[in-house]
Amino acid sequence: MQIPAERLTNLAQTIFQRAGAEDAAAAQVAEKLIEANLFGHDSHGVGMVPAYVLGIEQKELKPGGGLSVEHDRGSFLLVNGNADFGQVIAKAAMELAIERAKELGVVVLGLKNSYHIGRVGAWAEMGAAAGFISIHYVNVLSLNSVVAPYGGSDSRFSTNPYCTALPAGRGADPIVLDMATSRVAMGKVRVAHNKGEKMMPDALIDNAGNPTDDPSVMFAEPKGALRSMGLHKGYGLAVICEALAGAFTGGGVFGSEGVPQGRIVNNMLAILIDPDAFGQRAAFDAEVEEFTAWVKASPPAPGVEEVMLPGDPERKSKVERLANGIPIDDTTFEDLLAAGEAVGLDRGEAMRIVGN
Ligand code: NAD
């Protein structure tokens, strides 16, 4: 099924409204989820709606909780998301940080205790669009850890994403490196499991620590685990994310007592830097432009269409999906309809919203 982005946004928005979210929040969350679909990251798109609805029902996600400022000292801002929608909280936190960075040239923003903030790139893009280098470390707390440490045989933390966006000089697109530190997102394992497909050979271990391509190890007890991307290097970056986003902000880390259980909590450390801080913005823009042109001029390897920069695949996906609609598999669509029904949106109405 290919559904136009606007209709899918309307459906998600209506479900959130029926679940008790205020209109503006419902619109904001829906827009960001569908943006993730447009950018090709279905694991962080409209498929999250049922999890969020369940979160509201279980009072783990608290729409309207709002952002509160816990520390405000010059370049240092620490805010609490009070378990509100991550899309609302991260936006509000970034707005505060951008305002401060405009005054001081640099901001260190700690965001703790937010519900799932979705695609981290969205917040880095906000920083870059305002003209800042935007660096983000995130940790993910929930009932279960899913990623094993390098050399370990069970999971100890989650998919801890890292992101940096560089502001576009001279009308160019920003460079946006936005990635989970696990080899693949958990959502991709679920999809493979549902379809009865195998995973790539380096993404998972079974419950004894042996590499496996069988996604069912994540759905049986005792569970297997995801592996970090880039062997020990991705693992190391995940540790840094847990420490900076979780421990430094006070948002919590796996292995510590008192960590909230059963929720999709995101904590984030964001650093915004004015690229003109050393008075060299023009040179910075010119050199990034020269370097990226040089890199992209590498002749594509066999079977590769073009050498791209981080952020390019997402922009290409957006162009294609705006033109052709967002592909939604049957299971995801059925789960969406069920989430709607759970909050009083009958199937007929949901189908009318998506135009079927
Ligand atoms: P990915 O592996 O698809 O892409 C990672 C990065 O590599 C992107 O910046 C992309 O632009 C770049 N890239 C991909 N192919 C490329 C190519 N051929 N040439 C050049 N660059 C290329 O992303 P992922 O690791 O699966 O993460 C998906 C999303 O999940 C991200 O948006 C991330 O923020 C999000 N995420 C969120 C959470 C959370 O708790 N909120 C947790 C994990 C991941």
Tab-separated table of C-alpha atoms and ligand atoms in Angstrom:
chain	number	residue	atom	x	y	z
A	1	MET	CA	0.000	0.000	0.000
A	2	GLN	CA	1.355	3.459	-0.907
A	3	ILE	CA	-0.247	6.240	1.134
A	4	PRO	CA	0.336	9.956	0.473
A	5	ALA	CA	2.267	11.579	3.335
A	6	GLU	CA	-0.456	14.126	4.016
A	7	ARG	CA	-3.157	11.486	4.504
A	8	LEU	CA	-0.938	9.367	6.723
A	9	THR	CA	-0.169	12.465	8.799
A	10	ASN	CA	-3.907	13.147	9.161
A	11	LEU	CA	-4.490	9.587	10.346
A	12	ALA	CA	-1.688	9.683	12.934
A	13	GLN	CA	-2.794	13.133	14.102
A	14	THR	CA	-6.404	11.995	14.543
A	15	ILE	CA	-5.329	8.944	16.535
A	16	PHE	CA	-3.226	11.090	18.889
A	17	GLN	CA	-6.092	13.575	19.313
A	18	ARG	CA	-8.478	10.747	20.180
A	19	ALA	CA	-5.858	9.425	22.608
A	20	GLY	CA	-6.064	12.718	24.476
A	21	ALA	CA	-3.240	14.805	23.007
A	22	GLU	CA	-3.836	18.488	22.379
A	23	ASP	CA	-4.320	19.416	18.727
A	24	ALA	CA	-0.973	21.193	18.332
A	25	ALA	CA	0.970	18.340	19.950
A	26	ALA	CA	-0.880	15.705	17.933
A	27	ALA	CA	-0.052	17.580	14.724
A	28	GLN	CA	3.594	18.032	15.675
A	29	VAL	CA	4.159	14.370	16.575
A	30	ALA	CA	2.348	13.114	13.472
A	31	GLU	CA	4.325	15.430	11.209
A	32	LYS	CA	7.674	14.258	12.631
A	33	LEU	CA	6.793	10.556	12.448
A	34	ILE	CA	5.717	10.833	8.826
A	35	GLU	CA	8.837	12.891	8.083
A	36	ALA	CA	10.853	9.865	9.278
A	37	ASN	CA	8.907	7.715	6.777
A	38	LEU	CA	9.566	10.237	4.026
A	39	PHE	CA	13.274	10.121	4.884
A	40	GLY	CA	13.188	6.341	4.521
A	41	HIS	CA	13.361	5.459	8.233
A	42	ASP	CA	10.165	3.451	8.591
A	43	SER	CA	11.397	2.054	11.913
A	44	HIS	CA	10.899	5.580	13.346
A	45	GLY	CA	7.797	6.539	11.390
A	46	VAL	CA	4.061	6.009	11.611
A	47	GLY	CA	4.704	2.450	12.821
A	48	MET	CA	5.501	3.995	16.230
A	49	VAL	CA	1.892	5.234	16.645
A	50	PRO	CA	0.642	2.027	18.351
A	51	ALA	CA	3.570	2.119	20.824
A	52	TYR	CA	2.830	5.754	21.665
A	53	VAL	CA	-0.905	5.023	22.122
A	54	LEU	CA	-0.005	2.177	24.461
A	55	GLY	CA	2.405	4.507	26.250
A	56	ILE	CA	-0.426	7.002	26.869
A	57	GLU	CA	-2.761	4.236	28.025
A	58	GLN	CA	-0.161	2.952	30.482
A	59	LYS	CA	0.581	6.499	31.645
A	60	GLU	CA	4.216	6.165	30.680
A	61	LEU	CA	3.841	8.802	27.970
A	62	LYS	CA	2.299	11.934	29.454
A	63	PRO	CA	0.981	14.330	26.809
A	64	GLY	CA	0.996	17.887	28.131
A	65	GLY	CA	3.712	17.124	30.706
A	66	GLY	CA	5.683	19.990	29.194
A	67	LEU	CA	9.321	20.928	29.371
A	68	SER	CA	10.796	22.305	32.588
A	69	VAL	CA	14.165	23.988	32.898
A	70	GLU	CA	16.239	22.478	35.719
A	71	HIS	CA	19.515	24.358	35.260
A	72	ASP	CA	20.133	27.541	33.337
A	73	ARG	CA	23.675	28.808	33.608
A	74	GLY	CA	25.049	30.698	30.619
A	75	SER	CA	25.923	28.161	27.961
A	76	PHE	CA	24.618	25.277	30.062
A	77	LEU	CA	20.968	24.338	29.880
A	78	LEU	CA	19.416	21.258	31.470
A	79	VAL	CA	15.760	20.526	30.738
A	80	ASN	CA	13.377	17.797	31.850
A	81	GLY	CA	10.897	16.403	29.323
A	82	ASN	CA	8.520	15.092	32.019
A	83	ALA	CA	7.717	12.031	29.858
A	84	ASP	CA	5.867	14.189	27.327
A	85	PHE	CA	5.992	13.444	23.575
A	86	GLY	CA	9.662	13.548	22.529
A	87	GLN	CA	8.778	15.342	19.321
A	88	VAL	CA	7.237	18.216	21.301
A	89	ILE	CA	9.926	18.272	23.979
A	90	ALA	CA	12.974	17.986	21.703
A	91	LYS	CA	11.637	20.808	19.522
A	92	ALA	CA	11.026	23.070	22.521
A	93	ALA	CA	14.455	22.200	23.967
A	94	MET	CA	16.185	22.926	20.652
A	95	GLU	CA	14.348	26.260	20.377
A	96	LEU	CA	15.711	27.260	23.803
A	97	ALA	CA	19.205	26.067	22.869
A	98	ILE	CA	19.201	27.896	19.527
A	99	GLU	CA	18.100	31.132	21.163
A	100	ARG	CA	20.927	30.805	23.697
A	101	ALA	CA	23.503	29.816	21.049
A	102	LYS	CA	22.627	32.959	19.108
A	103	GLU	CA	23.607	34.981	22.200
A	104	LEU	CA	26.667	33.053	23.344
A	105	GLY	CA	27.972	31.169	20.307
A	106	VAL	CA	27.867	27.790	22.025
A	107	VAL	CA	25.364	25.823	24.085
A	108	VAL	CA	25.528	22.539	25.929
A	109	LEU	CA	21.974	21.261	26.238
A	110	GLY	CA	21.049	18.337	28.462
A	111	LEU	CA	17.606	16.883	27.816
A	112	LYS	CA	16.466	14.196	30.197
A	113	ASN	CA	13.355	12.145	30.762
A	114	SER	CA	11.691	12.668	27.407
A	115	TYR	CA	9.508	10.049	25.766
A	116	HIS	CA	10.892	8.734	22.429
A	117	ILE	CA	12.313	11.623	20.357
A	118	GLY	CA	12.192	9.638	17.095
A	119	ARG	CA	14.667	10.429	14.341
A	120	VAL	CA	17.483	12.330	16.044
A	121	GLY	CA	18.436	13.931	12.724
A	122	ALA	CA	15.310	16.084	12.938
A	123	TRP	CA	16.760	17.944	15.934
A	124	ALA	CA	20.238	18.251	14.462
A	125	GLU	CA	18.684	19.612	11.251
A	126	MET	CA	16.901	22.235	13.354
A	127	GLY	CA	20.245	23.323	14.821
A	128	ALA	CA	21.903	23.358	11.399
A	129	ALA	CA	19.014	25.287	9.820
A	130	ALA	CA	19.572	27.964	12.473
A	131	GLY	CA	23.215	28.076	11.388
A	132	PHE	CA	24.892	25.924	14.056
A	133	ILE	CA	27.048	22.819	14.068
A	134	SER	CA	24.692	20.511	15.976
A	135	ILE	CA	26.128	17.481	17.820
A	136	HIS	CA	23.876	14.951	19.572
A	137	TYR	CA	24.463	11.954	21.825
A	138	VAL	CA	21.371	9.986	22.853
A	139	ASN	CA	20.669	7.033	25.114
A	140	VAL	CA	17.511	4.948	25.176
A	141	LEU	CA	16.048	3.514	28.371
A	142	SER	CA	13.297	0.924	28.370
A	143	LEU	CA	12.338	-2.248	30.164
A	144	ASN	CA	14.759	-4.344	28.127
A	145	SER	CA	18.229	-3.646	26.845
A	146	VAL	CA	18.797	-4.962	23.299
A	147	VAL	CA	22.474	-4.428	22.347
A	148	ALA	CA	25.414	-6.516	23.571
A	149	PRO	CA	28.775	-4.992	24.476
A	150	TYR	CA	31.607	-5.955	22.127
A	151	GLY	CA	32.787	-9.377	23.269
A	152	GLY	CA	29.746	-9.869	25.538
A	153	SER	CA	27.050	-12.516	25.195
A	154	ASP	CA	23.930	-10.687	26.362
A	155	SER	CA	22.372	-7.234	25.946
A	156	ARG	CA	23.371	-4.417	28.291
A	157	PHE	CA	22.163	-1.212	26.645
A	158	SER	CA	20.110	-0.007	23.677
A	159	THR	CA	20.598	1.372	20.164
A	160	ASN	CA	22.042	4.713	21.432
A	161	PRO	CA	22.001	7.012	18.403
A	162	TYR	CA	24.662	9.588	17.560
A	163	CYS	CA	24.107	12.491	15.183
A	164	THR	CA	25.978	15.529	13.905
A	165	ALA	CA	24.626	18.027	11.373
A	166	LEU	CA	26.769	20.665	9.693
A	167	PRO	CA	24.996	23.820	8.570
A	168	ALA	CA	24.808	24.293	4.850
A	169	GLY	CA	27.058	26.953	3.458
A	170	ARG	CA	26.085	28.836	0.294
A	171	GLY	CA	22.708	27.210	-0.188
A	172	ALA	CA	24.008	23.638	-0.075
A	173	ASP	CA	22.247	20.857	1.812
A	174	PRO	CA	23.415	20.206	5.377
A	175	ILE	CA	25.578	17.162	6.049
A	176	VAL	CA	23.610	14.995	8.491
A	177	LEU	CA	25.214	11.905	9.993
A	178	ASP	CA	22.381	10.308	11.971
A	179	MET	CA	22.791	6.727	13.068
A	180	ALA	CA	22.011	4.090	15.650
A	181	THR	CA	25.203	2.664	17.156
A	182	SER	CA	23.786	-0.844	16.740
A	183	ARG	CA	24.409	-2.656	13.445
A	184	VAL	CA	20.677	-2.390	12.667
A	185	ALA	CA	17.635	-0.872	14.332
A	186	MET	CA	15.475	-3.201	16.439
A	187	GLY	CA	12.530	-2.372	14.147
A	188	LYS	CA	14.345	-4.015	11.234
A	189	VAL	CA	14.779	-7.243	13.222
A	190	ARG	CA	11.047	-7.275	13.968
A	191	VAL	CA	10.212	-6.830	10.284
A	192	ALA	CA	12.521	-9.702	9.267
A	193	HIS	CA	11.063	-11.893	12.025
A	194	ASN	CA	7.481	-11.147	10.918
A	195	LYS	CA	8.347	-11.932	7.307
A	196	GLY	CA	10.275	-15.090	8.194
A	197	GLU	CA	13.418	-13.637	6.612
A	198	LYS	CA	17.055	-13.943	7.698
A	199	MET	CA	19.185	-10.992	8.828
A	200	MET	CA	22.706	-10.152	7.636
A	201	PRO	CA	25.307	-12.355	9.381
A	202	ASP	CA	26.889	-9.646	11.577
A	203	ALA	CA	23.837	-8.061	13.220
A	204	LEU	CA	22.852	-10.508	15.966
A	205	ILE	CA	24.119	-12.998	18.531
A	206	ASP	CA	22.127	-15.830	20.089
A	207	ASN	CA	21.759	-16.213	23.842
A	208	ALA	CA	25.137	-17.956	24.079
A	209	GLY	CA	26.962	-15.139	22.282
A	210	ASN	CA	27.284	-16.906	18.907
A	211	PRO	CA	26.763	-14.834	15.732
A	212	THR	CA	23.473	-15.662	14.025
A	213	ASP	CA	21.314	-14.419	11.159
A	214	ASP	CA	18.119	-15.679	12.825
A	215	PRO	CA	15.925	-12.759	13.991
A	216	SER	CA	13.824	-15.050	16.203
A	217	VAL	CA	16.617	-14.977	18.843
A	218	MET	CA	15.248	-11.560	19.852
A	219	PHE	CA	11.758	-12.943	20.453
A	220	ALA	CA	12.506	-16.102	22.460
A	221	GLU	CA	13.642	-16.458	26.076
A	222	PRO	CA	16.431	-16.161	27.008
A	223	LYS	CA	16.924	-13.510	24.332
A	224	GLY	CA	19.876	-12.964	22.039
A	225	ALA	CA	21.133	-9.460	21.337
A	226	LEU	CA	21.901	-6.942	18.619
A	227	ARG	CA	25.555	-6.252	17.879
A	228	SER	CA	27.097	-2.806	17.667
A	229	MET	CA	27.928	-1.360	14.259
A	230	GLY	CA	31.648	-1.255	13.481
A	231	LEU	CA	32.660	-3.900	16.041
A	232	HIS	CA	34.468	-2.388	19.063
A	233	LYS	CA	34.272	1.147	17.614
A	234	GLY	CA	30.505	1.357	17.470
A	235	TYR	CA	30.361	-0.257	20.888
A	236	GLY	CA	32.709	2.431	22.199
A	237	LEU	CA	30.507	5.166	20.747
A	238	ALA	CA	27.446	3.580	22.369
A	239	VAL	CA	29.220	3.700	25.739
A	240	ILE	CA	29.991	7.395	25.200
A	241	CYS	CA	26.319	8.033	24.287
A	242	GLU	CA	25.128	6.248	27.450
A	243	ALA	CA	27.560	8.247	29.600
A	244	LEU	CA	26.970	11.688	28.052
A	245	ALA	CA	23.222	11.442	27.400
A	246	GLY	CA	22.323	9.326	30.432
A	247	ALA	CA	24.812	9.923	33.253
A	248	PHE	CA	25.885	13.509	32.483
A	249	THR	CA	22.305	14.813	32.151
A	250	GLY	CA	21.067	12.797	35.153
A	251	GLY	CA	18.568	11.033	32.899
A	252	GLY	CA	19.800	7.578	33.886
A	253	VAL	CA	21.759	4.653	32.522
A	254	PHE	CA	21.268	0.911	32.265
A	255	GLY	CA	22.654	-0.957	35.260
A	256	SER	CA	21.783	1.825	37.669
A	257	GLU	CA	19.045	1.562	40.275
A	258	GLY	CA	16.025	3.806	39.915
A	259	VAL	CA	16.077	3.858	36.126
A	260	PRO	CA	12.505	4.166	34.780
A	261	GLN	CA	11.257	0.803	33.593
A	262	GLY	CA	8.921	-0.066	30.771
A	263	ARG	CA	9.116	3.277	28.967
A	264	ILE	CA	10.853	4.506	25.850
A	265	VAL	CA	12.814	7.236	27.553
A	266	ASN	CA	15.345	9.221	25.558
A	267	ASN	CA	18.006	11.408	27.110
A	268	MET	CA	20.128	13.622	24.905
A	269	LEU	CA	23.236	15.730	25.206
A	270	ALA	CA	23.316	18.318	22.419
A	271	ILE	CA	26.131	20.758	21.695
A	272	LEU	CA	25.476	23.692	19.382
A	273	ILE	CA	28.468	25.603	18.059
A	274	ASP	CA	28.545	28.771	15.953
A	275	PRO	CA	30.716	27.875	12.937
A	276	ASP	CA	31.883	31.498	12.892
A	277	ALA	CA	33.209	31.226	16.467
A	278	PHE	CA	36.813	31.582	15.263
A	279	GLY	CA	35.838	34.152	12.643
A	280	GLN	CA	36.337	31.668	9.843
A	281	ARG	CA	32.824	30.826	8.683
A	282	ALA	CA	33.558	31.608	5.040
A	283	ALA	CA	36.690	29.419	5.053
A	284	PHE	CA	34.831	26.627	6.854
A	285	ASP	CA	32.052	26.672	4.262
A	286	ALA	CA	34.545	26.780	1.399
A	287	GLU	CA	36.621	23.892	2.721
A	288	VAL	CA	33.620	21.710	3.499
A	289	GLU	CA	32.405	22.391	-0.031
A	290	GLU	CA	35.807	21.572	-1.531
A	291	PHE	CA	36.229	18.440	0.541
A	292	THR	CA	32.759	17.076	-0.179
A	293	ALA	CA	33.126	17.750	-3.916
A	294	TRP	CA	36.467	15.881	-3.807
A	295	VAL	CA	34.935	12.958	-1.945
A	296	LYS	CA	31.921	12.730	-4.225
A	297	ALA	CA	34.183	12.718	-7.278
A	298	SER	CA	35.428	9.243	-6.331
A	299	PRO	CA	34.414	6.927	-9.174
A	300	PRO	CA	31.535	4.758	-7.911
A	301	ALA	CA	32.500	1.173	-7.115
A	302	PRO	CA	30.927	-1.568	-9.238
A	303	GLY	CA	27.180	-1.759	-8.624
A	304	VAL	CA	27.064	1.661	-6.942
A	305	GLU	CA	25.175	4.509	-8.603
A	306	GLU	CA	26.894	7.462	-6.912
A	307	VAL	CA	29.037	8.407	-3.947
A	308	MET	CA	26.790	10.178	-1.468
A	309	LEU	CA	27.258	12.235	1.682
A	310	PRO	CA	25.518	11.554	5.000
A	311	GLY	CA	22.018	12.985	4.654
A	312	ASP	CA	21.823	12.404	0.883
A	313	PRO	CA	19.966	9.043	1.050
A	314	GLU	CA	17.256	10.584	3.251
A	315	ARG	CA	16.776	13.533	0.875
A	316	LYS	CA	16.547	11.198	-2.114
A	317	SER	CA	13.983	9.072	-0.304
A	318	LYS	CA	11.902	12.164	0.494
A	319	VAL	CA	11.718	13.200	-3.158
A	320	GLU	CA	10.664	9.696	-4.199
A	321	ARG	CA	8.125	9.176	-1.400
A	322	LEU	CA	6.548	12.608	-1.795
A	323	ALA	CA	5.947	11.697	-5.435
A	324	ASN	CA	4.802	8.093	-4.959
A	325	GLY	CA	3.469	7.884	-1.410
A	326	ILE	CA	4.804	6.064	1.632
A	327	PRO	CA	4.848	2.272	1.427
A	328	ILE	CA	3.027	0.740	4.396
A	329	ASP	CA	3.060	-3.020	4.892
A	330	ASP	CA	-0.126	-4.853	5.891
A	331	THR	CA	0.977	-5.594	9.459
A	332	THR	CA	1.891	-1.955	10.151
A	333	PHE	CA	-1.403	-0.750	8.648
A	334	GLU	CA	-3.429	-3.268	10.637
A	335	ASP	CA	-1.597	-2.212	13.843
A	336	LEU	CA	-2.390	1.432	13.028
A	337	LEU	CA	-6.092	0.670	12.563
A	338	ALA	CA	-6.117	-1.284	15.835
A	339	ALA	CA	-4.418	1.609	17.654
A	340	GLY	CA	-7.102	3.919	16.228
A	341	GLU	CA	-9.875	1.594	17.373
A	342	ALA	CA	-8.389	1.455	20.860
A	343	VAL	CA	-8.952	5.227	21.150
A	344	GLY	CA	-12.384	5.259	19.492
A	345	LEU	CA	-11.519	5.851	15.834
A	346	ASP	CA	-13.510	3.271	13.878
A	347	ARG	CA	-12.001	1.570	10.867
A	348	GLY	CA	-14.383	3.190	8.383
A	349	GLU	CA	-13.363	6.640	9.515
A	350	ALA	CA	-9.680	5.707	9.483
A	351	MET	CA	-10.022	4.363	5.933
A	352	ARG	CA	-11.759	7.569	4.833
A	353	ILE	CA	-8.878	9.618	6.271
A	354	VAL	CA	-6.315	7.674	4.256
A	355	GLY	CA	-8.589	7.857	1.217
A	356	ASN	CA	-9.314	4.144	0.772
B	1	NAD	P1	21.153	4.385	8.500
B	1	NAD	O1	22.108	3.266	8.737
B	1	NAD	O2	20.107	4.217	7.471
B	1	NAD	O3	21.984	5.713	8.138
B	1	NAD	C1	23.009	6.176	8.975
B	1	NAD	C2	23.679	7.389	8.371
B	1	NAD	O4	24.412	6.972	7.223
B	1	NAD	C3	22.733	8.468	7.871
B	1	NAD	O5	23.269	9.717	8.210
B	1	NAD	C4	22.707	8.310	6.349
B	1	NAD	O6	22.504	9.537	5.683
B	1	NAD	C5	24.081	7.780	6.099
B	1	NAD	N1	24.146	6.931	4.906
B	1	NAD	C6	23.411	5.829	4.646
B	1	NAD	N2	23.759	5.295	3.467
B	1	NAD	C7	24.740	6.080	2.958
B	1	NAD	C8	25.517	6.071	1.774
B	1	NAD	N3	25.356	5.124	0.854
B	1	NAD	N4	26.423	7.052	1.583
B	1	NAD	C9	26.593	8.019	2.505
B	1	NAD	N5	25.899	8.091	3.652
B	1	NAD	C10	24.993	7.126	3.887
B	1	NAD	O7	20.453	4.819	9.892
B	1	NAD	P2	20.195	3.929	11.198
B	1	NAD	O8	21.462	3.744	11.950
B	1	NAD	O9	19.398	2.739	10.828
B	1	NAD	O10	19.268	4.935	12.054
B	1	NAD	C11	17.942	5.201	11.622
B	1	NAD	C12	17.281	6.270	12.440
B	1	NAD	O11	16.950	5.744	13.716
B	1	NAD	C13	18.100	7.522	12.721
B	1	NAD	O12	17.307	8.637	12.347
B	1	NAD	C14	18.291	7.533	14.239
B	1	NAD	O13	18.306	8.819	14.828
B	1	NAD	C15	17.075	6.776	14.676
B	1	NAD	N6	17.216	6.185	16.016
B	1	NAD	C16	16.499	6.733	17.035
B	1	NAD	C17	16.560	6.179	18.296
B	1	NAD	C18	15.780	6.766	19.440
B	1	NAD	O14	15.750	6.168	20.509
B	1	NAD	N7	15.150	7.906	19.309
B	1	NAD	C19	17.346	5.039	18.531
B	1	NAD	C20	18.078	4.508	17.443
B	1	NAD	C21	18.001	5.082	16.190
